[in-house]
XYZ file of N, CA and C in Angstrom:
738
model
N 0.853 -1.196 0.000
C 0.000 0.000 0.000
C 0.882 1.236 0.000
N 0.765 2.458 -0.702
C 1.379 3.525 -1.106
C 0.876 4.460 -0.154
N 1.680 4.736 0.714
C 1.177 5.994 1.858
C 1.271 7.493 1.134
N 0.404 8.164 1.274
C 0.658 9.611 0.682
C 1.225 10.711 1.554
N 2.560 11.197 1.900
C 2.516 11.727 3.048
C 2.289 13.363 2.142
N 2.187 14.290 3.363
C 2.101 15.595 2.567
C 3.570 16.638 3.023
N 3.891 17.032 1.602
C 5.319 17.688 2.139
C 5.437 19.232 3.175
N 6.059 19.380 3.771
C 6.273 20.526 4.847
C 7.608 21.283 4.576
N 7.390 22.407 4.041
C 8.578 23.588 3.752
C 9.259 23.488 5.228
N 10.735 23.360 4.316
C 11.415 23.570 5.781
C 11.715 24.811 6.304
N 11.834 25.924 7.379
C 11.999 26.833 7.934
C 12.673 28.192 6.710
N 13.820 27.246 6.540
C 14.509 28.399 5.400
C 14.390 28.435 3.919
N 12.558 27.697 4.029
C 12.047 28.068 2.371
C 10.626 28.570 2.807
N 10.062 28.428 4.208
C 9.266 29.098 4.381
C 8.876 30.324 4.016
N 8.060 31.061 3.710
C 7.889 32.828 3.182
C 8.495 33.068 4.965
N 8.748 33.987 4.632
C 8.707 35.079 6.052
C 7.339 35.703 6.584
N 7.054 35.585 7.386
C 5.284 36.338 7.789
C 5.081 37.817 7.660
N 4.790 38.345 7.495
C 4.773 39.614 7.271
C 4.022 40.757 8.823
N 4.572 41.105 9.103
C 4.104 42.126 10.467
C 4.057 43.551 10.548
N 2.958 43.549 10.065
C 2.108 45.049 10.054
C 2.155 45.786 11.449
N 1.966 44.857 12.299
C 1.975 45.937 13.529
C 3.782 46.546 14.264
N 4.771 45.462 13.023
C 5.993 46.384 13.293
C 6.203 47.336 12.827
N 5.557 47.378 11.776
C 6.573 48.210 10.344
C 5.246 49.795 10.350
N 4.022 49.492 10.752
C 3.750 51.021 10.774
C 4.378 52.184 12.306
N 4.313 51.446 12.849
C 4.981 52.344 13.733
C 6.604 52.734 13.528
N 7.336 52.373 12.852
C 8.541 53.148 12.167
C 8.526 53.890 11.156
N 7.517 53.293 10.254
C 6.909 54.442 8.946
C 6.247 55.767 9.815
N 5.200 55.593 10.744
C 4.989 56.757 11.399
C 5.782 57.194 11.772
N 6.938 57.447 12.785
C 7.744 58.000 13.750
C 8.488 58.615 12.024
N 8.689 58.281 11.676
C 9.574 58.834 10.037
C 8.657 59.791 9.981
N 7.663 59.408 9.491
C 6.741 60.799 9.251
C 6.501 61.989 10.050
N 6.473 61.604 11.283
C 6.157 62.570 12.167
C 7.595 63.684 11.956
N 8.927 63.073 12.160
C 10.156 63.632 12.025
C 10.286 64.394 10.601
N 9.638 63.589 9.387
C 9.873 64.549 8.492
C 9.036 65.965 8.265
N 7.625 65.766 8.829
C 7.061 66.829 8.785
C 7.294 67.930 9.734
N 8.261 67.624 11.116
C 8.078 68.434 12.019
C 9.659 69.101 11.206
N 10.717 68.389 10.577
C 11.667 69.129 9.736
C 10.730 70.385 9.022
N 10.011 69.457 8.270
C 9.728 70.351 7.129
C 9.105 71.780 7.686
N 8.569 71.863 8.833
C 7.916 72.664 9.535
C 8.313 73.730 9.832
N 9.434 73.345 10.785
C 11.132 74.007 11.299
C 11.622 74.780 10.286
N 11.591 74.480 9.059
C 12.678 74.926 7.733
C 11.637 76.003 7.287
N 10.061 75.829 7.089
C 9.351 76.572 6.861
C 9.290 78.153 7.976
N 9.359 77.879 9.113
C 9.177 78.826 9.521
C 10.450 79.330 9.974
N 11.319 78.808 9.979
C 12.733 79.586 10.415
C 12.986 80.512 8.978
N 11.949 80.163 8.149
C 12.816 80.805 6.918
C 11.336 82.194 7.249
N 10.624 81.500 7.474
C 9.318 82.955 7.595
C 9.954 84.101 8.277
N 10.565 83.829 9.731
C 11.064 84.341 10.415
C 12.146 84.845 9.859
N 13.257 84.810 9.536
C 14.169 85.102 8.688
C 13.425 86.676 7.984
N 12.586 86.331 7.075
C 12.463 87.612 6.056
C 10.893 88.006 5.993
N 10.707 87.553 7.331
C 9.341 89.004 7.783
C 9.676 89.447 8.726
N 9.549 91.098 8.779
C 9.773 91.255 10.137
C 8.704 91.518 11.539
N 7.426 91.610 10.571
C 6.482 91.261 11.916
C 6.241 90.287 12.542
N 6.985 88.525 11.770
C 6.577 87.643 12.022
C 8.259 87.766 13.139
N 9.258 88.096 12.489
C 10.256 88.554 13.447
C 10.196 88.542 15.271
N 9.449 90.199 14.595
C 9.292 91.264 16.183
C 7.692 89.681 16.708
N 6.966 89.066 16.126
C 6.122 88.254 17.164
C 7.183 86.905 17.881
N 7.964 86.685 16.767
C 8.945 85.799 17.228
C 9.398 86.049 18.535
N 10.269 87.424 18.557
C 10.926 87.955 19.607
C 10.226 88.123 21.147
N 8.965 88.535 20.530
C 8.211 88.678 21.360
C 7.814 87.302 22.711
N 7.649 86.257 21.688
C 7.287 85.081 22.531
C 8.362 84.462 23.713
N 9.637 84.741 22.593
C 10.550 83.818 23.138
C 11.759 84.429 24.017
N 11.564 86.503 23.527
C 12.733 86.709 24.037
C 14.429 86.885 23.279
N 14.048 86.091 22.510
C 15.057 86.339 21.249
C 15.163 87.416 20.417
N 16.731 88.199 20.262
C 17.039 88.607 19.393
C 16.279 90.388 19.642
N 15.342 90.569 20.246
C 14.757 91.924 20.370
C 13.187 92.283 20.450
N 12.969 92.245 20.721
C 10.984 92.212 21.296
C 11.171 93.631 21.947
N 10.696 94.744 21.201
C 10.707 96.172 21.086
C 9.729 96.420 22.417
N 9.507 97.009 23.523
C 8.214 96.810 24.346
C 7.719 98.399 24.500
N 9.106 99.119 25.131
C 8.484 100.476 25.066
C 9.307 101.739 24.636
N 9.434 102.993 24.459
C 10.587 103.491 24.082
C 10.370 105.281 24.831
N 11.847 105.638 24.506
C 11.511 107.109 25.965
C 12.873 107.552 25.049
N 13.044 109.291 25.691
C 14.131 109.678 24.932
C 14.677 109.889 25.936
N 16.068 110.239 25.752
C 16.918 110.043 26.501
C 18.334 110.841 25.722
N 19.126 111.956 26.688
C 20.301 112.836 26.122
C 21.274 111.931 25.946
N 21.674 112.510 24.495
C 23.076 111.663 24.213
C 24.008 112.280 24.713
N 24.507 113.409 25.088
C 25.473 114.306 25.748
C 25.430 113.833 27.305
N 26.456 114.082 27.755
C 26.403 114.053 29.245
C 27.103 112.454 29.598
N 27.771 112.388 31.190
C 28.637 111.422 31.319
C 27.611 110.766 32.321
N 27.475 109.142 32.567
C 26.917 108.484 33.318
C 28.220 108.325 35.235
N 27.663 108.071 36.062
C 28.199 107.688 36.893
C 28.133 106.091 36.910
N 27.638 105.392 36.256
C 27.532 104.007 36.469
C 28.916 103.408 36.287
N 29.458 102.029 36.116
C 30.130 101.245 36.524
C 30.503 101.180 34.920
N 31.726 100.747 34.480
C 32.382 100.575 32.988
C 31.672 99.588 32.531
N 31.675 99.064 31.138
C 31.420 97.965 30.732
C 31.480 97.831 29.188
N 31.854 97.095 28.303
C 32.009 96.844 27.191
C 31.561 96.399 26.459
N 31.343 97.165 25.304
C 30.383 96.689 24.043
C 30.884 95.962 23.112
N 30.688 94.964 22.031
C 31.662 94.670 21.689
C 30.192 94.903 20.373
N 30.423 94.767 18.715
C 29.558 94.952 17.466
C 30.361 94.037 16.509
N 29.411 93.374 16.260
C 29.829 92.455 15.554
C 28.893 92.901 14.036
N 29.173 92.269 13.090
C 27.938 92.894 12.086
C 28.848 91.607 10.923
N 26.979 90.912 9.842
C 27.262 89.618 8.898
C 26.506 90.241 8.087
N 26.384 89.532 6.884
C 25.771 89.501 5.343
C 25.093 88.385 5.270
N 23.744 87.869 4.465
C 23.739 86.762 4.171
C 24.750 86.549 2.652
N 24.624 84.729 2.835
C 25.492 84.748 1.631
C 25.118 85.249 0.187
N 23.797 85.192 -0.081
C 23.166 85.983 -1.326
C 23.601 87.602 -1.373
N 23.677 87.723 -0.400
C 23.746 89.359 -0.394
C 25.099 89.896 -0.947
N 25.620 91.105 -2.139
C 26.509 91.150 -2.401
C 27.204 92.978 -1.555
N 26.777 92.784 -0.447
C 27.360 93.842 0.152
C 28.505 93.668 1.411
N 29.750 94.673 1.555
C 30.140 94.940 2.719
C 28.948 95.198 3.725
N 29.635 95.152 4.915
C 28.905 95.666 6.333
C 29.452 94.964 7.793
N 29.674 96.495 8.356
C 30.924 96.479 9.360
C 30.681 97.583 10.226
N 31.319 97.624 11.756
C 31.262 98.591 12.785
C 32.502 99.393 12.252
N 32.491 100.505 12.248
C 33.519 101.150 12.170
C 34.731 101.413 13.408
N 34.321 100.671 14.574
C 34.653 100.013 15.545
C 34.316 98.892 16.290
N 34.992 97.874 16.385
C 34.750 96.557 17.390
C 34.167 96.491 18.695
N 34.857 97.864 18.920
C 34.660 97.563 20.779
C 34.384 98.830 21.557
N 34.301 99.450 22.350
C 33.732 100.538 23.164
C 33.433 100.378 24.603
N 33.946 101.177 25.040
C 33.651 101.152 26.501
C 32.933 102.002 27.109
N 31.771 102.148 27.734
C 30.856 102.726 28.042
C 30.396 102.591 29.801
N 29.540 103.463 30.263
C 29.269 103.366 31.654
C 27.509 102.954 31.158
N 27.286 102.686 32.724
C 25.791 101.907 32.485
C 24.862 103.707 33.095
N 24.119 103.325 31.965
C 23.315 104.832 32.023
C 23.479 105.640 30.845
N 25.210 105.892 30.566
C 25.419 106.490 29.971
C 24.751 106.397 27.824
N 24.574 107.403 27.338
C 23.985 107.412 25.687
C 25.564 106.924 25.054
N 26.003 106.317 23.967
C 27.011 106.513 23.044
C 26.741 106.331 21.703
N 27.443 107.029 20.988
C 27.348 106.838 19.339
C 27.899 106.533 18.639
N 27.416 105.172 17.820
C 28.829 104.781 17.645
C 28.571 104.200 15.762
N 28.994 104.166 14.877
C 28.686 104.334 13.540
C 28.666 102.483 12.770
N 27.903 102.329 11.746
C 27.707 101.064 11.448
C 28.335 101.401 9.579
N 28.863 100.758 8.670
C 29.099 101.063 7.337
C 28.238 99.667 6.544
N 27.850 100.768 5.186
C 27.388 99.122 4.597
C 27.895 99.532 2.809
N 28.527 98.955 2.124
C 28.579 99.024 0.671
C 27.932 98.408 0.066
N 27.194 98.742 -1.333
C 26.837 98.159 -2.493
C 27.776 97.624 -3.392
N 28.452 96.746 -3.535
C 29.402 96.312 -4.125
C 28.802 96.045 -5.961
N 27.674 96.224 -5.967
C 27.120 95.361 -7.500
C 26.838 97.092 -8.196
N 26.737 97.095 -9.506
C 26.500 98.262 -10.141
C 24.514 97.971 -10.255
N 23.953 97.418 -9.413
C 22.691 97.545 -9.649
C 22.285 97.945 -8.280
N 20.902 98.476 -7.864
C 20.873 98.485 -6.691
C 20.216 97.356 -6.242
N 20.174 97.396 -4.642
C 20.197 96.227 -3.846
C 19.109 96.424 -2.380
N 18.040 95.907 -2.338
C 17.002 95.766 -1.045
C 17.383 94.486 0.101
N 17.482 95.318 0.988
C 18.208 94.345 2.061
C 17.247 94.788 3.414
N 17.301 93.383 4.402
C 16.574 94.141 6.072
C 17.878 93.772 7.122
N 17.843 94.692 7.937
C 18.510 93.694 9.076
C 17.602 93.303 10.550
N 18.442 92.078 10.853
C 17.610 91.692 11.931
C 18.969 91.935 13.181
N 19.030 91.608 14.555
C 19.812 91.942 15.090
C 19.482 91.187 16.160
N 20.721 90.351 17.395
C 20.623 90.038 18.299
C 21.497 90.967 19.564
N 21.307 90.672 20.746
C 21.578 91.090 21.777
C 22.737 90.148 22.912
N 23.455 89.908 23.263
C 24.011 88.670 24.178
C 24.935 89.278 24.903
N 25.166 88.706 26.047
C 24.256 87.147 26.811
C 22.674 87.516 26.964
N 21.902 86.950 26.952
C 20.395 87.060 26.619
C 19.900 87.691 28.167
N 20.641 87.343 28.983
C 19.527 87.900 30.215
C 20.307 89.532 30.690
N 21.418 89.786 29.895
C 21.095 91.356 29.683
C 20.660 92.058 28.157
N 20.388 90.888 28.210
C 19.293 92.137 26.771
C 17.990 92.819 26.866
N 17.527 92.857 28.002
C 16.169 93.719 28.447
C 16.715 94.730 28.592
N 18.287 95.089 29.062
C 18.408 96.154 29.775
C 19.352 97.036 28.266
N 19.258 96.722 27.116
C 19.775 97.099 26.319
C 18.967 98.302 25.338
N 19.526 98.917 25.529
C 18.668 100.369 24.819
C 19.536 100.967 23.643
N 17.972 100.799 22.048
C 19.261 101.089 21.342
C 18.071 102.144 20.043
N 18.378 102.950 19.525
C 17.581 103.895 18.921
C 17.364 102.724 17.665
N 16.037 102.882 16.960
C 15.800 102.020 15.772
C 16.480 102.807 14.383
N 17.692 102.445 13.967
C 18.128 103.241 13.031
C 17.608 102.475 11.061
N 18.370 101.062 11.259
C 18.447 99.982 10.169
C 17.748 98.792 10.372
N 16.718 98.683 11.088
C 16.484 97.293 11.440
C 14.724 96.738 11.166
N 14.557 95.504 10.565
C 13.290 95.424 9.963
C 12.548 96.126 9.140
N 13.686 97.107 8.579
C 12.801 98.077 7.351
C 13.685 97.522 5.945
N 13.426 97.694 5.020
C 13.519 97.662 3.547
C 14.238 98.573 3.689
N 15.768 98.566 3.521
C 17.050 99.204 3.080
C 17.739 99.166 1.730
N 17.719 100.554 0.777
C 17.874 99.985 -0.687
C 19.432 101.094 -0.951
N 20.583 99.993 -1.228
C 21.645 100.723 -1.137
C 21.608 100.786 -3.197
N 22.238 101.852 -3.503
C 22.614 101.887 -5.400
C 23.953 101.568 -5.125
N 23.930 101.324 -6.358
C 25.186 101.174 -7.328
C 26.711 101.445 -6.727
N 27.168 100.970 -6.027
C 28.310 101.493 -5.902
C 28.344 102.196 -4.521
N 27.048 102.400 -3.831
C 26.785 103.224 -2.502
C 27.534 102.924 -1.540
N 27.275 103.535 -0.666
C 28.023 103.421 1.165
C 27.320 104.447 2.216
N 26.495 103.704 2.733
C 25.827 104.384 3.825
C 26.913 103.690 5.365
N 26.372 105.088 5.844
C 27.214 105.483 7.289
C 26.090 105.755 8.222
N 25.979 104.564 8.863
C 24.808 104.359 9.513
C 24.861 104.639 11.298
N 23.994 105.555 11.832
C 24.527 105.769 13.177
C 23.729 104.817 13.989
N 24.217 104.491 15.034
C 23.447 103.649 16.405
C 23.561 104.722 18.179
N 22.700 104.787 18.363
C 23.108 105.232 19.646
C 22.191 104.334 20.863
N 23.027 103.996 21.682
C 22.587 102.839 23.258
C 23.139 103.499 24.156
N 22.477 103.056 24.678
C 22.522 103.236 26.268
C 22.505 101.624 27.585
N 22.743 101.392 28.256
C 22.689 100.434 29.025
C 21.846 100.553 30.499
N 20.876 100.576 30.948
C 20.033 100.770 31.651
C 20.752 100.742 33.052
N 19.797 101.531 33.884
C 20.524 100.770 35.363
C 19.796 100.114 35.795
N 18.750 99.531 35.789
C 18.296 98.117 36.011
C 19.180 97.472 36.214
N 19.306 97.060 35.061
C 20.485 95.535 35.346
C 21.654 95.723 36.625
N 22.005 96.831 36.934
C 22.568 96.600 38.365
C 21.964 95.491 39.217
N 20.317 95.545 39.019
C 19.323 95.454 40.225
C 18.488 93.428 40.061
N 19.356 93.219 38.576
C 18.753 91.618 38.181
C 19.945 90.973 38.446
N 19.938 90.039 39.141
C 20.526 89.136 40.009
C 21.346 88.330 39.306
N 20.802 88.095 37.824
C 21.594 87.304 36.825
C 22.215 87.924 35.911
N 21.745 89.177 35.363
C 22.594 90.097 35.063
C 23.531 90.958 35.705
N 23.354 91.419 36.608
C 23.971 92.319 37.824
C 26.163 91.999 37.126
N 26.272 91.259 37.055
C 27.345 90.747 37.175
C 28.006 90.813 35.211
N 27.493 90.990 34.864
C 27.673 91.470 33.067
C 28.883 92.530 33.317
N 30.029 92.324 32.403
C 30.841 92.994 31.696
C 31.193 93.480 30.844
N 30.427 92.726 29.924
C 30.899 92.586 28.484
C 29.321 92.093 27.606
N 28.847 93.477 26.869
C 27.821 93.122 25.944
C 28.429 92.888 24.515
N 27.379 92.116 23.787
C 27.881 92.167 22.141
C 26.325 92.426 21.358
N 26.498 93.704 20.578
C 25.218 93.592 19.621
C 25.789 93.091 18.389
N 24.635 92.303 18.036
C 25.275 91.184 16.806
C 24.317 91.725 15.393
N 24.249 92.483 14.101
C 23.660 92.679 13.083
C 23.480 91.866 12.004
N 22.590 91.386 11.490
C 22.773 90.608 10.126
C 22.025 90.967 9.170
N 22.312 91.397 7.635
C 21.869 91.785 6.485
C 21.256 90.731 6.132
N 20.267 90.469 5.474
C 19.265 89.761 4.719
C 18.761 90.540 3.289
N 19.347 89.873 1.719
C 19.071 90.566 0.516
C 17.481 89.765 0.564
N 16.829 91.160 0.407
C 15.289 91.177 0.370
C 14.761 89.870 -1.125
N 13.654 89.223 -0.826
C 13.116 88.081 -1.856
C 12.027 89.110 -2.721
N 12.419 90.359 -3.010
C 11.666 91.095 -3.418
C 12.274 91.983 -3.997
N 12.755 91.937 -5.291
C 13.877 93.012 -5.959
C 13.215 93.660 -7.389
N 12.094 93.974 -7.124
C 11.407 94.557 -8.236
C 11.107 96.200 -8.330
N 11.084 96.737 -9.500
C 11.324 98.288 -9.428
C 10.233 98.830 -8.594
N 8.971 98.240 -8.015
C 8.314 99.029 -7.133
C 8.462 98.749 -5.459
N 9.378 97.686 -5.275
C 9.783 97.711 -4.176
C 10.835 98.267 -3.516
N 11.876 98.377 -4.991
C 13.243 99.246 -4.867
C 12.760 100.875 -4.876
N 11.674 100.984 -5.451
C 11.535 102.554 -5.120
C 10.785 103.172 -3.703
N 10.103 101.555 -3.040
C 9.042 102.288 -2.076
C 10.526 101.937 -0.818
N 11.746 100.856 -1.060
C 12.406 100.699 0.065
C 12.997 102.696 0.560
N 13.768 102.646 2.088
C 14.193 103.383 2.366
C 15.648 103.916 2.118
N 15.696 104.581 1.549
C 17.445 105.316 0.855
C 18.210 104.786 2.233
N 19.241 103.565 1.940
C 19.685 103.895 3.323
C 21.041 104.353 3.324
N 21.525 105.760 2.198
C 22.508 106.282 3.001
C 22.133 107.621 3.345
N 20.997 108.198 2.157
C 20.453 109.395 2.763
C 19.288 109.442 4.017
N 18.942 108.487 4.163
C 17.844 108.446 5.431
C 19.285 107.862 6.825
N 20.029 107.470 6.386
C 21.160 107.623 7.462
C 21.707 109.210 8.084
N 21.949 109.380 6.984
C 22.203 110.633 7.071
C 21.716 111.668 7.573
N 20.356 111.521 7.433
C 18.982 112.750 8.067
C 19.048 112.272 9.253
N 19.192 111.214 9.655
C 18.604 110.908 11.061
C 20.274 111.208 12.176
N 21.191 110.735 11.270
C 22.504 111.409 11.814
C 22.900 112.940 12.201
N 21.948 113.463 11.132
C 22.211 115.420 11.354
C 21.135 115.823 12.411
N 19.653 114.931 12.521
C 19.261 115.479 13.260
C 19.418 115.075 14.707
N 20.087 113.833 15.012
C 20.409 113.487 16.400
C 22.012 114.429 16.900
N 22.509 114.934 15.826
C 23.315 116.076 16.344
C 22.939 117.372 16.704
N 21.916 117.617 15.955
C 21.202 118.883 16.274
C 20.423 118.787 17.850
N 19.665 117.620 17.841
C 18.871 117.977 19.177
C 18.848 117.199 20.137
N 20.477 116.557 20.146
C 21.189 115.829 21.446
C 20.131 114.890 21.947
N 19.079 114.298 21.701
C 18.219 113.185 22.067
C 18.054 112.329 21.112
N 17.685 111.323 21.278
C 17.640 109.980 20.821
C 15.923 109.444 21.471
N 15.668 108.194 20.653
C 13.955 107.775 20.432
C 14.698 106.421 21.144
N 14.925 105.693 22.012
C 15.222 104.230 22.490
C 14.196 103.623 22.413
N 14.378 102.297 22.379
C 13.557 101.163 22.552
C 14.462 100.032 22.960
N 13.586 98.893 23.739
C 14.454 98.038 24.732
C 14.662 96.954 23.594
N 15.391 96.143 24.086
C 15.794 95.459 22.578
C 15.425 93.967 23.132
N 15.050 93.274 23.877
C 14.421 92.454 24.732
C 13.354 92.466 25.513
N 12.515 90.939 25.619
C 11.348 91.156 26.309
C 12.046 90.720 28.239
N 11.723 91.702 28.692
C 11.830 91.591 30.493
C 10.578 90.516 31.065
N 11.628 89.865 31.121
C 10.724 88.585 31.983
C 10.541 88.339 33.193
N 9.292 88.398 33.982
C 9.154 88.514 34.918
C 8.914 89.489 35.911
N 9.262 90.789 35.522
C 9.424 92.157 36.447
C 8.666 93.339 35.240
N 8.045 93.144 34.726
C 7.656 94.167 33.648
C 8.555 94.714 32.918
N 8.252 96.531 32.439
C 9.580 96.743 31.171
C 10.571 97.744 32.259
N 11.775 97.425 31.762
C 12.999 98.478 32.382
C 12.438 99.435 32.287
N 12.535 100.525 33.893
C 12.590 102.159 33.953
C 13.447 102.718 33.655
N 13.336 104.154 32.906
C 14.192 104.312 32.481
C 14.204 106.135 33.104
N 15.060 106.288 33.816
C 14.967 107.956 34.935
C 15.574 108.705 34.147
């Protein structure tokens, strides 16, 4: 009698089973990571080249300058406060085909005291050029107490052909920060500038931007003429409301 047996795949011709409940949860976690990239890249770039989305940025987090209130204040006259050092740093993006530089590195100043101190920017291209700057403050927990007139910053700056604006800044350093526990102890500030070439280079934007060596200029003759300055704090004060300013 002929037995029929029935044949049985051995292990390593078996299919492999297939497991759905491994493989979506790594396809998800991928997804989640690529969209929260894609997210990140989207809005760091929003932030980048708006500046209201900027100044709300700043606002939330504290970064970089969250404008709160502003008072005038004499640029003449010597502070009694304690020394301390500024240091200006100033970048380009890489699209951008301009110089831009402090016409000094470093400065030494008293806390209280106004100083003025000059920023340069060239047009290096024979066409003209729409640019913004954005600007940080550091170490971050004295940047509430940083007071600095709005000269170049978050506006549409359109240098020509060959230009060079001579751009003024005038700060002050509050005396607050004597009185914040984590600042109190600061020596050494750095304001940091960065150019951004505008995503908008068309003849009605180049004509509505602001001249920035002759609107440098006006605002330079008239802060000589009437020894005051317009401040605004360049950080949001956390915790204690906005710096007084006597």
């Amino acid at each position: 009698m002929n037995e029929t047996s029935t044949h049985q795949p051995s292990d390593a011709n078996r299919p492999a089973p297939d497991h759905p409940e491994h493989e979506r949860p790594r396809k998800s976690h991928r997804g989640v990571v690529t969209v929260a990239i894609a997210m990140l890249s989207v809005m760091v770039g929003l932030v980048i080249y708006s500046p209201t989305l900027y100044r709300m940025f700043c606002a939330a987090t504290g970064y970089g300058g969250a404008v709160n209130r502003t008072t005038t204040k004499e640029i003449a006259g010597k502070a009694e406060g304690r020394a301390i050092k500024v240091r200006f740093d100033a970048n380009v993006a890489p699209d951008l085909d301009w110089d831009f530089a402090p016409e000094q590195r470093t400065v030494e100043t008293r806390i209280g005291e106004a100083t003025k101190v000059y920023y340069t920017a060239h047009n290096r291209t024979n066409h003209p050029i729409v640019a913004r700057a954005t600007y940080n403050v550091t170490p971050y927990y004295a940047a509430p107490y940083f007071f600095k007139i709005e000269c170049f910053c978050f506006t549409e700056e359109r240098l020509d052909p060959g230009e060079t604006a001579r751009m003024p800044l005038v700060f002050y350093i509050d005396e607050q920060l004597e009185k914040d526990e984590d600042a109190a102890k600061t020596s050494e500030v750095t304001l940091s500038y960065t150019f951004f070439k505008s995503t908008d280079q068309s003849q009605g934007n180049l004509a509505a931007a602001r001249a920035l060596k002759s609107g440098s200029q006006a605002l330079d003759d008239e802060l000589s003429s009437s020894g005051k300055a317009q401040f605004s704090v360049d950080a949001k004060r956390v915790g204690s409301g906005s710096p007084v300013v006597r």
